Amino acid sequence: MEAAILAGGLGTRLRAAVPDLPKPMAAIAGRPFLEIVLASLARKGFSRIILSLGHMAEKVVSHFGSSFEGMDLVYEIEASPLGTGGALRQALARASSDHVFVFNGDTFIDLEVLELEAFWQTHRLPTIVGKNVADTSRYGRLEMIGGHVVGFAAKGMPGPGLINAGCYVLPRSALDMFEPGRAFSLEADFLVAAVQTQPFALFSTNGFFIDIGIPDDYLRAQTQLAGIVS
């Protein structure tokens, strides 16, 4: 199996906590967050990872090199910021499989990978991983009809619900309609429109989920992730 990890953002909200590192290299219990993510993917059977990098890319490359725990690492480095969509467009062009798991570099999710792979093989539809949380206000909610994602409610709505966990399974050709090198948002410029014009399946996970993108959650991860990955 093959995955792409979007790890090139500037990480402005977390910069005060980790001013000299790219956000995915922030230490969690003494270990780089991205290393924890990669170790989890290795245990789950991935063999090839495409790392989409930008800000301080050299710190990631020098730390990991060309392989990690039996997985081949391929680097796609932005010359200028491309947004999540533009970065993924370039990463997918490096893929060797017909479909790719996509993860955010600041999110850990203990995903049921083999179940999701079987789900993809059965349905062959672009798939969004959803997660039920107690408060959706930070993330926005997924809008569903008949097992398909049809929309994304705005952030700020409190209360429990199903959120986009920032993980997808996409065909390698999913973003081919965008010009290579164009900067765009995966969410705002692709997904919002795409779910209206083609079926997107939902895979709901029960796995542990945490996003270290803000300081409060970064601090929370120090204890919660330490117990999971030890």
Coordinates of N, CA and C in Angstrom, one line a residue:
M1 N 0.8 -1.2 0.0 CA 0.0 0.0 0.0 C 0.9 1.2 0.0
E2 N 0.3 2.3 -0.5 CA 1.1 3.6 -0.7 C 0.3 4.7 -0.1
A3 N 1.0 5.6 0.5 CA 0.3 6.8 1.1 C 1.1 8.1 0.8
A4 N 0.4 9.2 0.8 CA 1.0 10.5 0.7 C 0.7 11.2 2.0
I5 N 1.7 11.9 2.5 CA 1.5 12.7 3.7 C 1.8 14.2 3.4
L6 N 0.8 15.0 3.7 CA 0.9 16.5 3.4 C 1.6 17.1 4.6
A7 N 2.8 17.5 4.5 CA 3.6 17.9 5.6 C 4.4 19.2 5.3
G8 N 3.8 20.0 4.4 CA 4.6 21.2 4.0 C 4.1 22.5 4.5
G9 N 3.1 22.6 5.3 CA 2.5 23.8 5.8 C 3.4 24.6 6.7
L10 N 3.1 25.9 6.8 CA 3.9 26.8 7.6 C 3.8 26.6 9.1
G11 N 2.6 26.0 9.5 CA 2.4 25.8 11.0 C 2.4 27.0 11.8
T12 N 1.8 28.1 11.3 CA 1.9 29.4 12.0 C 1.2 29.3 13.4
R13 N 0.2 28.5 13.6 CA -0.5 28.5 14.9 C 0.4 27.8 16.0
L14 N 1.3 26.9 15.5 CA 2.1 26.2 16.5 C 3.5 26.7 16.6
R15 N 3.8 27.8 15.8 CA 5.2 28.3 15.7 C 5.8 28.7 17.1
A16 N 4.9 29.2 18.0 CA 5.4 29.7 19.3 C 6.0 28.5 20.1
A17 N 5.3 27.3 19.9 CA 5.8 26.1 20.6 C 7.0 25.4 20.0
V18 N 7.1 25.5 18.7 CA 8.2 24.9 18.0 C 8.7 25.8 16.9
P19 N 9.4 26.9 17.3 CA 9.8 27.9 16.3 C 10.9 27.5 15.3
D20 N 11.7 26.5 15.6 CA 12.8 26.1 14.8 C 12.6 24.8 14.1
L21 N 11.4 24.3 14.0 CA 11.1 23.0 13.3 C 9.8 23.1 12.5
P22 N 9.7 22.4 11.4 CA 8.5 22.2 10.7 C 7.5 21.5 11.6
K23 N 6.2 21.9 11.5 CA 5.2 21.4 12.5 C 5.2 19.9 12.6
P24 N 5.3 19.1 11.5 CA 5.3 17.6 11.7 C 6.5 17.0 12.5
M25 N 7.6 17.9 12.6 CA 8.7 17.4 13.4 C 8.7 17.8 14.8
A26 N 7.6 18.4 15.3 CA 7.4 18.8 16.7 C 7.5 17.6 17.6
A27 N 8.2 17.7 18.7 CA 8.5 16.5 19.5 C 7.2 16.2 20.3
I28 N 6.9 14.9 20.4 CA 5.9 14.3 21.2 C 6.5 13.3 22.1
A29 N 6.6 13.6 23.4 CA 7.3 12.7 24.3 C 8.7 12.3 23.9
G30 N 9.4 13.3 23.3 CA 10.8 13.2 22.9 C 11.0 12.6 21.5
R31 N 9.9 12.4 20.8 CA 10.0 11.8 19.4 C 9.3 12.7 18.4
P32 N 9.9 12.9 17.2 CA 9.2 13.7 16.2 C 7.8 13.2 15.9
F33 N 6.8 14.0 15.8 CA 5.5 13.6 15.5 C 5.4 12.8 14.3
L34 N 6.1 13.3 13.2 CA 6.0 12.6 11.9 C 6.6 11.2 12.0
E35 N 7.6 11.0 12.9 CA 8.1 9.7 13.1 C 7.1 8.7 13.7
I36 N 6.3 9.3 14.7 CA 5.2 8.5 15.3 C 4.2 8.1 14.2
V37 N 3.9 9.0 13.3 CA 2.9 8.7 12.2 C 3.5 7.7 11.3
L38 N 4.7 7.8 10.9 CA 5.3 6.9 10.0 C 5.5 5.5 10.6
A39 N 5.8 5.4 11.9 CA 5.9 4.1 12.5 C 4.6 3.4 12.6
S40 N 3.5 4.2 12.8 CA 2.2 3.6 12.8 C 1.8 3.0 11.4
L41 N 2.2 3.8 10.3 CA 1.9 3.3 9.0 C 2.7 2.1 8.6
A42 N 3.9 2.0 9.1 CA 4.8 0.8 8.8 C 4.2 -0.4 9.5
R43 N 3.7 -0.3 10.7 CA 3.0 -1.4 11.4 C 1.8 -1.9 10.7
K44 N 1.1 -0.9 10.0 CA -0.1 -1.3 9.3 C 0.0 -1.8 7.9
G45 N 1.3 -1.9 7.4 CA 1.5 -2.6 6.2 C 1.8 -1.7 5.0
F46 N 2.1 -0.4 5.2 CA 2.4 0.4 4.0 C 3.9 0.1 3.6
S47 N 4.1 0.2 2.3 CA 5.5 0.0 1.8 C 6.1 1.2 1.1
R48 N 5.3 2.2 0.8 CA 5.9 3.4 0.1 C 5.1 4.6 0.6
I49 N 5.9 5.6 0.9 CA 5.3 6.9 1.4 C 5.8 8.0 0.6
I50 N 4.9 8.9 0.1 CA 5.3 10.1 -0.6 C 5.1 11.3 0.4
L51 N 6.2 11.9 0.8 CA 6.2 13.0 1.8 C 6.2 14.3 1.0
S52 N 5.1 15.1 1.1 CA 5.0 16.4 0.5 C 5.4 17.4 1.4
L53 N 6.5 18.1 1.1 CA 7.2 19.0 2.0 C 7.3 20.4 1.4
G54 N 7.5 21.4 2.3 CA 7.8 22.7 1.9 C 8.6 23.4 3.0
H55 N 8.0 24.0 3.9 CA 8.7 24.8 5.0 C 9.7 23.9 5.7
M56 N 10.9 24.3 5.7 CA 12.0 23.5 6.4 C 12.1 22.1 6.0
A57 N 11.9 21.8 4.7 CA 11.9 20.5 4.2 C 13.2 19.7 4.5
E58 N 14.3 20.4 4.5 CA 15.6 19.8 4.7 C 15.7 19.1 6.1
K59 N 14.9 19.6 7.1 CA 15.0 19.0 8.4 C 14.3 17.6 8.4
V60 N 13.3 17.5 7.6 CA 12.6 16.2 7.4 C 13.5 15.2 6.7
V61 N 14.0 15.7 5.5 CA 14.8 14.8 4.7 C 16.1 14.3 5.4
S62 N 16.7 15.2 6.1 CA 18.0 14.8 6.8 C 17.7 13.8 8.0
H63 N 16.5 13.9 8.6 CA 16.2 13.1 9.7 C 15.8 11.6 9.2
F64 N 15.1 11.5 8.1 CA 14.6 10.2 7.7 C 15.4 9.5 6.6
G65 N 16.0 10.3 5.7 CA 16.7 9.7 4.6 C 15.7 9.0 3.6
S66 N 16.1 8.0 3.0 CA 15.3 7.4 1.9 C 14.4 6.2 2.3
S67 N 14.5 5.8 3.6 CA 13.6 4.7 4.0 C 13.4 4.9 5.5
F68 N 12.3 4.2 6.0 CA 12.0 4.2 7.4 C 11.2 2.9 7.7
E69 N 11.8 2.1 8.6 CA 11.1 0.9 9.1 C 10.6 0.1 7.9
G70 N 11.4 -0.1 6.9 CA 11.1 -0.9 5.8 C 10.2 -0.3 4.7
M71 N 9.9 1.0 4.9 CA 9.1 1.7 3.9 C 10.0 2.6 3.0
D72 N 9.8 2.6 1.7 CA 10.5 3.6 0.9 C 9.9 4.9 1.1
L73 N 10.8 5.9 1.2 CA 10.3 7.3 1.4 C 10.7 8.1 0.1
V74 N 9.7 8.8 -0.5 CA 9.8 9.6 -1.7 C 9.5 11.0 -1.3
Y75 N 10.3 12.0 -1.6 CA 10.1 13.4 -1.2 C 9.6 14.2 -2.4
E76 N 8.5 14.9 -2.2 CA 8.1 15.9 -3.2 C 8.1 17.3 -2.5
I77 N 9.0 18.1 -2.9 CA 9.3 19.4 -2.2 C 8.8 20.6 -3.0
E78 N 8.0 21.4 -2.4 CA 7.4 22.6 -3.1 C 8.5 23.6 -3.3
A79 N 8.6 24.2 -4.5 CA 9.5 25.3 -4.7 C 8.9 26.6 -4.1
S80 N 7.5 26.7 -4.1 CA 6.8 27.8 -3.5 C 5.5 27.2 -3.0
P81 N 4.8 27.8 -2.0 CA 3.6 27.2 -1.4 C 2.5 26.9 -2.4
L82 N 2.0 25.7 -2.4 CA 1.0 25.2 -3.3 C -0.3 25.0 -2.7
G83 N -0.4 25.2 -1.4 CA -1.7 24.8 -0.7 C -1.8 23.3 -0.6
T84 N -2.8 22.8 0.1 CA -3.0 21.4 0.3 C -3.3 20.7 -1.0
G85 N -4.1 21.3 -1.9 CA -4.4 20.7 -3.1 C -3.3 20.6 -4.1
G86 N -2.6 21.8 -4.3 CA -1.4 21.8 -5.2 C -0.3 20.8 -4.8
A87 N -0.1 20.8 -3.5 CA 0.9 19.8 -3.0 C 0.5 18.4 -3.2
L88 N -0.8 18.1 -3.0 CA -1.2 16.7 -3.2 C -1.2 16.4 -4.7
R89 N -1.5 17.3 -5.6 CA -1.5 17.1 -7.0 C -0.1 16.7 -7.4
Q90 N 0.9 17.3 -6.9 CA 2.3 16.9 -7.2 C 2.7 15.5 -6.6
A91 N 2.2 15.3 -5.4 CA 2.5 14.0 -4.8 C 1.8 12.8 -5.5
L92 N 0.6 13.0 -5.9 CA -0.1 11.9 -6.7 C 0.6 11.6 -8.0
A93 N 1.2 12.6 -8.6 CA 2.0 12.4 -9.8 C 3.2 11.5 -9.6
R94 N 3.6 11.3 -8.4 CA 4.7 10.4 -8.1 C 4.3 9.1 -7.6
A95 N 3.0 8.8 -7.6 CA 2.5 7.6 -7.1 C 2.7 6.4 -8.0
S96 N 2.9 5.3 -7.5 CA 3.1 4.1 -8.3 C 1.8 3.2 -8.3
S97 N 0.9 3.4 -7.4 CA -0.3 2.6 -7.3 C -1.5 3.4 -8.0
D98 N -2.6 2.7 -8.2 CA -3.7 3.3 -8.8 C -4.6 4.1 -7.8
H99 N -4.3 3.9 -6.5 CA -5.0 4.7 -5.5 C -4.0 4.9 -4.4
V100 N -4.2 6.0 -3.6 CA -3.3 6.4 -2.6 C -4.1 6.8 -1.4
F101 N -3.6 6.4 -0.2 CA -4.1 6.9 1.1 C -3.5 8.3 1.3
V102 N -4.2 9.2 1.8 CA -3.8 10.6 2.0 C -3.9 10.9 3.5
F103 N -2.9 11.4 4.1 CA -2.9 11.8 5.5 C -2.4 13.3 5.6
N104 N -2.9 14.0 6.6 CA -2.3 15.3 7.0 C -1.1 15.0 7.9
G105 N -0.1 15.8 7.7 CA 1.2 15.6 8.5 C 1.1 16.1 9.9
D106 N 0.0 16.8 10.3 CA -0.2 17.2 11.7 C -1.3 16.5 12.4
T107 N -1.7 15.3 11.8 CA -2.8 14.5 12.4 C -2.3 13.1 12.6
F108 N -2.7 12.5 13.8 CA -2.5 11.1 14.0 C -3.8 10.5 14.1
I109 N -4.0 9.4 13.3 CA -5.2 8.6 13.4 C -4.9 7.2 13.3
D110 N -5.4 6.5 14.3 CA -5.2 5.0 14.5 C -6.2 4.3 13.6
L111 N -5.9 4.3 12.3 CA -6.9 3.9 11.3 C -6.9 2.4 11.0
E112 N -8.1 1.9 10.8 CA -8.3 0.5 10.4 C -7.9 0.3 8.9
V113 N -6.6 0.3 8.6 CA -6.1 0.4 7.3 C -6.5 -0.7 6.4
L114 N -6.4 -1.9 6.9 CA -6.8 -3.1 6.1 C -8.3 -3.1 5.7
E115 N -9.1 -2.7 6.7 CA -10.5 -2.6 6.4 C -10.8 -1.5 5.4
L116 N -10.1 -0.4 5.5 CA -10.3 0.7 4.5 C -9.8 0.3 3.1
E117 N -8.7 -0.5 3.0 CA -8.2 -1.0 1.8 C -9.3 -1.9 1.1
A118 N -9.8 -2.8 1.9 CA -10.9 -3.7 1.4 C -12.1 -2.9 1.0
F119 N -12.5 -1.8 1.7 CA -13.6 -1.0 1.4 C -13.3 -0.3 0.0
W120 N -12.1 0.2 -0.2 CA -11.8 0.7 -1.5 C -11.9 -0.3 -2.6
Q121 N -11.4 -1.5 -2.4 CA -11.4 -2.5 -3.4 C -12.8 -2.9 -3.8
T122 N -13.7 -2.8 -2.8 CA -15.1 -3.1 -3.1 C -15.8 -2.0 -3.8
H123 N -15.7 -0.8 -3.4 CA -16.5 0.3 -3.9 C -15.8 1.1 -5.0
R124 N -14.5 1.2 -5.0 CA -13.7 1.9 -6.0 C -14.2 3.4 -6.1
L125 N -14.5 4.0 -5.0 CA -14.9 5.4 -5.0 C -13.9 6.2 -4.2
P126 N -13.7 7.5 -4.6 CA -12.9 8.4 -3.7 C -13.6 8.3 -2.3
T127 N -12.8 8.2 -1.3 CA -13.3 8.0 0.1 C -12.8 9.0 1.1
I128 N -13.7 9.5 1.9 CA -13.3 10.4 3.0 C -13.5 9.6 4.3
V129 N -12.5 9.7 5.1 CA -12.5 9.1 6.5 C -13.2 10.1 7.4
G130 N -14.3 9.6 8.1 CA -15.0 10.4 9.1 C -14.7 9.9 10.5
K131 N -14.9 10.8 11.4 CA -14.7 10.5 12.8 C -15.8 11.2 13.6
N132 N -16.5 10.5 14.5 CA -17.4 11.1 15.4 C -16.7 11.7 16.6
V133 N -17.0 13.0 16.8 CA -16.3 13.7 17.9 C -17.4 14.4 18.8
A134 N -17.0 14.7 20.0 CA -18.0 15.3 20.9 C -18.3 16.8 20.6
D135 N -17.4 17.5 19.9 CA -17.6 18.9 19.5 C -17.0 19.1 18.2
T136 N -17.8 19.4 17.2 CA -17.4 19.6 15.8 C -17.0 21.1 15.5
S137 N -17.1 22.0 16.5 CA -17.0 23.4 16.2 C -15.6 23.8 15.5
R138 N -14.6 23.1 15.9 CA -13.3 23.4 15.3 C -13.1 22.9 13.8
Y139 N -13.9 21.9 13.5 CA -13.6 21.2 12.3 C -14.7 21.3 11.2
G140 N -16.0 21.6 11.6 CA -17.1 21.5 10.7 C -17.6 20.1 10.6
R141 N -18.8 19.9 10.1 CA -19.4 18.6 10.0 C -19.5 18.1 8.6
L142 N -19.5 16.8 8.4 CA -19.8 16.2 7.2 C -21.3 16.1 7.0
E143 N -21.7 16.4 5.8 CA -23.2 16.2 5.5 C -23.3 15.0 4.6
M144 N -24.2 14.1 5.0 CA -24.3 12.8 4.4 C -25.7 12.5 3.8
I145 N -25.7 11.8 2.7 CA -27.0 11.2 2.1 C -26.6 9.8 1.7
G146 N -27.3 8.8 2.3 CA -27.2 7.5 1.8 C -25.8 6.9 1.8
G147 N -25.0 7.2 2.8 CA -23.6 6.7 2.9 C -22.6 7.5 2.1
H148 N -23.0 8.5 1.4 CA -22.1 9.3 0.6 C -22.0 10.7 1.2
V149 N -20.8 11.3 1.2 CA -20.5 12.6 1.6 C -21.0 13.6 0.5
V150 N -21.9 14.5 0.9 CA -22.5 15.5 -0.1 C -22.2 16.9 0.2
G151 N -21.6 17.2 1.4 CA -21.2 18.6 1.7 C -20.5 18.7 3.0
F152 N -20.0 19.9 3.3 CA -19.2 20.2 4.5 C -19.8 21.4 5.2
A153 N -20.4 21.2 6.4 CA -21.0 22.3 7.1 C -19.9 23.2 7.7
A154 N -20.1 24.5 7.8 CA -19.1 25.4 8.2 C -18.7 25.1 9.7
K155 N -17.4 25.5 9.9 CA -16.9 25.4 11.3 C -17.7 26.3 12.2
G156 N -17.6 26.0 13.5 CA -18.2 26.9 14.5 C -19.5 26.3 15.1
M157 N -20.0 25.2 14.5 CA -21.2 24.6 15.0 C -20.9 23.7 16.2
P158 N -21.3 24.0 17.4 CA -20.9 23.1 18.5 C -21.8 21.9 18.6
G159 N -21.3 21.0 19.4 CA -22.1 19.7 19.6 C -21.4 18.6 18.9
P160 N -21.9 17.4 19.2 CA -21.3 16.1 18.6 C -21.7 16.0 17.1
G161 N -20.9 15.2 16.4 CA -21.1 15.0 15.0 C -20.0 14.3 14.3
L162 N -20.1 14.2 13.0 CA -19.1 13.5 12.2 C -18.3 14.5 11.5
I163 N -17.0 14.4 11.7 CA -16.0 15.4 11.0 C -15.2 14.7 10.0
N164 N -14.6 15.5 9.1 CA -13.6 15.0 8.2 C -12.3 14.8 9.0
A165 N -11.8 13.6 9.0 CA -10.6 13.3 9.8 C -9.3 13.6 9.1
G166 N -9.4 14.2 7.9 CA -8.2 14.6 7.2 C -7.5 13.5 6.6
C167 N -8.2 12.4 6.3 CA -7.6 11.2 5.7 C -8.6 10.8 4.5
Y168 N -7.9 10.4 3.4 CA -8.7 10.1 2.2 C -8.1 8.9 1.5
V169 N -8.8 8.2 0.7 CA -8.3 7.3 -0.3 C -8.8 7.8 -1.7
L170 N -7.8 8.2 -2.5 CA -8.1 8.8 -3.8 C -7.5 8.1 -4.9
P171 N -8.1 8.1 -6.1 CA -7.4 7.6 -7.3 C -6.2 8.4 -7.6
R172 N -5.2 7.9 -8.2 CA -4.0 8.6 -8.5 C -4.4 9.8 -9.4
S173 N -5.4 9.7 -10.2 CA -5.8 10.7 -11.2 C -6.8 11.7 -10.6
A174 N -7.0 11.7 -9.3 CA -8.1 12.5 -8.8 C -8.0 14.0 -9.0
L175 N -6.8 14.5 -9.1 CA -6.6 16.0 -9.2 C -6.0 16.3 -10.6
D176 N -6.1 15.4 -11.6 CA -5.5 15.7 -12.9 C -6.1 16.9 -13.6
M177 N -7.3 17.3 -13.2 CA -8.0 18.5 -13.8 C -7.3 19.8 -13.5
F178 N -6.5 19.8 -12.4 CA -5.8 21.0 -12.0 C -4.4 21.0 -12.7
E179 N -4.0 22.2 -13.1 CA -2.7 22.4 -13.8 C -1.6 22.1 -12.8
P180 N -0.6 21.3 -13.1 CA 0.6 21.1 -12.2 C 1.2 22.5 -11.9
G181 N 1.6 22.6 -10.6 CA 2.2 23.8 -10.1 C 1.2 24.9 -9.7
R182 N -0.1 24.7 -9.9 CA -1.1 25.6 -9.4 C -1.3 25.5 -7.9
A183 N -1.4 26.6 -7.2 CA -1.7 26.6 -5.8 C -3.2 26.5 -5.6
F184 N -3.7 25.6 -4.8 CA -5.1 25.5 -4.5 C -5.3 24.7 -3.2
S185 N -6.5 24.9 -2.6 CA -6.9 24.1 -1.4 C -7.6 22.9 -1.8
L186 N -7.1 21.8 -1.2 CA -7.8 20.5 -1.4 C -9.3 20.5 -1.0
E187 N -9.5 21.2 0.2 CA -10.8 21.2 0.7 C -11.7 22.2 0.0
A188 N -11.3 23.5 0.0 CA -12.2 24.5 -0.6 C -12.3 24.5 -2.1
D189 N -11.2 24.2 -2.8 CA -11.2 24.3 -4.2 C -11.5 23.0 -4.9
F190 N -11.4 21.9 -4.2 CA -11.7 20.6 -4.9 C -12.9 19.8 -4.2
L191 N -12.7 19.5 -2.9 CA -13.7 18.6 -2.3 C -15.1 19.2 -2.2
V192 N -15.2 20.5 -1.9 CA -16.5 21.1 -1.8 C -17.3 21.0 -3.1
A193 N -16.7 21.2 -4.2 CA -17.4 21.0 -5.5 C -17.5 19.6 -5.9
A194 N -16.5 18.8 -5.7 CA -16.4 17.4 -6.2 C -17.5 16.6 -5.6
V195 N -17.8 16.7 -4.3 CA -18.8 15.9 -3.6 C -20.2 16.2 -4.2
Q196 N -20.4 17.3 -4.9 CA -21.7 17.6 -5.5 C -21.8 17.0 -6.9
T197 N -20.7 16.6 -7.5 CA -20.8 16.1 -8.9 C -20.4 14.7 -9.1
Q198 N -19.8 14.0 -8.0 CA -19.5 12.6 -8.1 C -19.6 12.0 -6.7
P199 N -19.8 10.7 -6.7 CA -20.0 10.1 -5.3 C -18.7 10.0 -4.6
F200 N -18.7 10.4 -3.3 CA -17.6 10.2 -2.4 C -18.1 9.3 -1.3
A201 N -17.5 8.2 -1.1 CA -17.9 7.3 0.0 C -17.4 7.8 1.3
L202 N -18.0 7.4 2.4 CA -17.6 7.6 3.8 C -17.1 6.3 4.4
F203 N -15.9 6.4 5.0 CA -15.4 5.3 5.9 C -15.3 5.9 7.3
S204 N -16.1 5.4 8.2 CA -16.1 5.9 9.5 C -15.2 5.1 10.4
T205 N -14.3 5.8 11.1 CA -13.3 5.2 11.9 C -13.6 5.3 13.4
N206 N -13.3 4.3 14.1 CA -13.4 4.4 15.6 C -12.0 4.6 16.2
G207 N -11.0 4.8 15.4 CA -9.6 4.9 15.9 C -9.3 6.2 16.6
F208 N -8.3 6.2 17.5 CA -7.9 7.4 18.2 C -7.5 8.4 17.1
F209 N -7.9 9.7 17.4 CA -7.6 10.8 16.5 C -7.2 12.0 17.2
I210 N -6.1 12.6 16.8 CA -5.7 13.9 17.4 C -4.9 14.7 16.3
D211 N -5.2 16.0 16.3 CA -4.6 17.0 15.4 C -3.8 18.0 16.3
I212 N -2.5 18.0 16.0 CA -1.6 18.9 16.8 C -1.4 20.3 16.3
G213 N -2.4 20.7 15.5 CA -2.2 22.0 14.8 C -2.3 23.2 15.6
I214 N -2.9 23.1 16.8 CA -2.9 24.2 17.8 C -2.2 23.9 19.1
P215 N -1.7 24.9 19.8 CA -0.9 24.6 21.0 C -1.6 23.7 22.0
D216 N -2.9 23.9 22.3 CA -3.6 23.1 23.3 C -3.6 21.6 22.9
D217 N -3.8 21.3 21.7 CA -3.8 19.9 21.3 C -2.4 19.3 21.2
Y218 N -1.5 20.2 20.9 CA -0.1 19.7 20.9 C 0.3 19.3 22.3
L219 N -0.1 20.1 23.3 CA 0.2 19.7 24.7 C -0.6 18.5 25.1
R220 N -1.8 18.4 24.7 CA -2.6 17.2 25.0 C -2.0 15.9 24.4
A221 N -1.4 16.0 23.2 CA -0.8 14.9 22.5 C 0.4 14.4 23.3
Q222 N 1.0 15.2 24.1 CA 2.2 14.8 24.8 C 1.9 13.6 25.8
T223 N 0.7 13.6 26.3 CA 0.3 12.5 27.2 C -0.5 11.4 26.5
Q224 N -1.5 11.9 25.6 CA -2.3 10.9 25.0 C -1.6 10.0 24.0
L225 N -0.7 10.6 23.2 CA 0.0 9.8 22.2 C 1.1 9.0 22.9
A226 N 1.6 9.5 23.9 CA 2.7 8.7 24.6 C 2.2 7.3 25.0
G227 N 1.0 7.3 25.5 CA 0.4 6.0 25.9 C 0.1 5.1 24.8
I228 N -0.3 5.7 23.6 CA -0.7 4.9 22.5 C 0.5 4.3 21.7
V229 N 1.6 5.0 21.6 CA 2.7 4.6 20.8 C 3.8 4.0 21.5
S230 N 3.7 3.9 22.9 CA 4.8 3.4 23.7 C 4.9 1.8 23.5

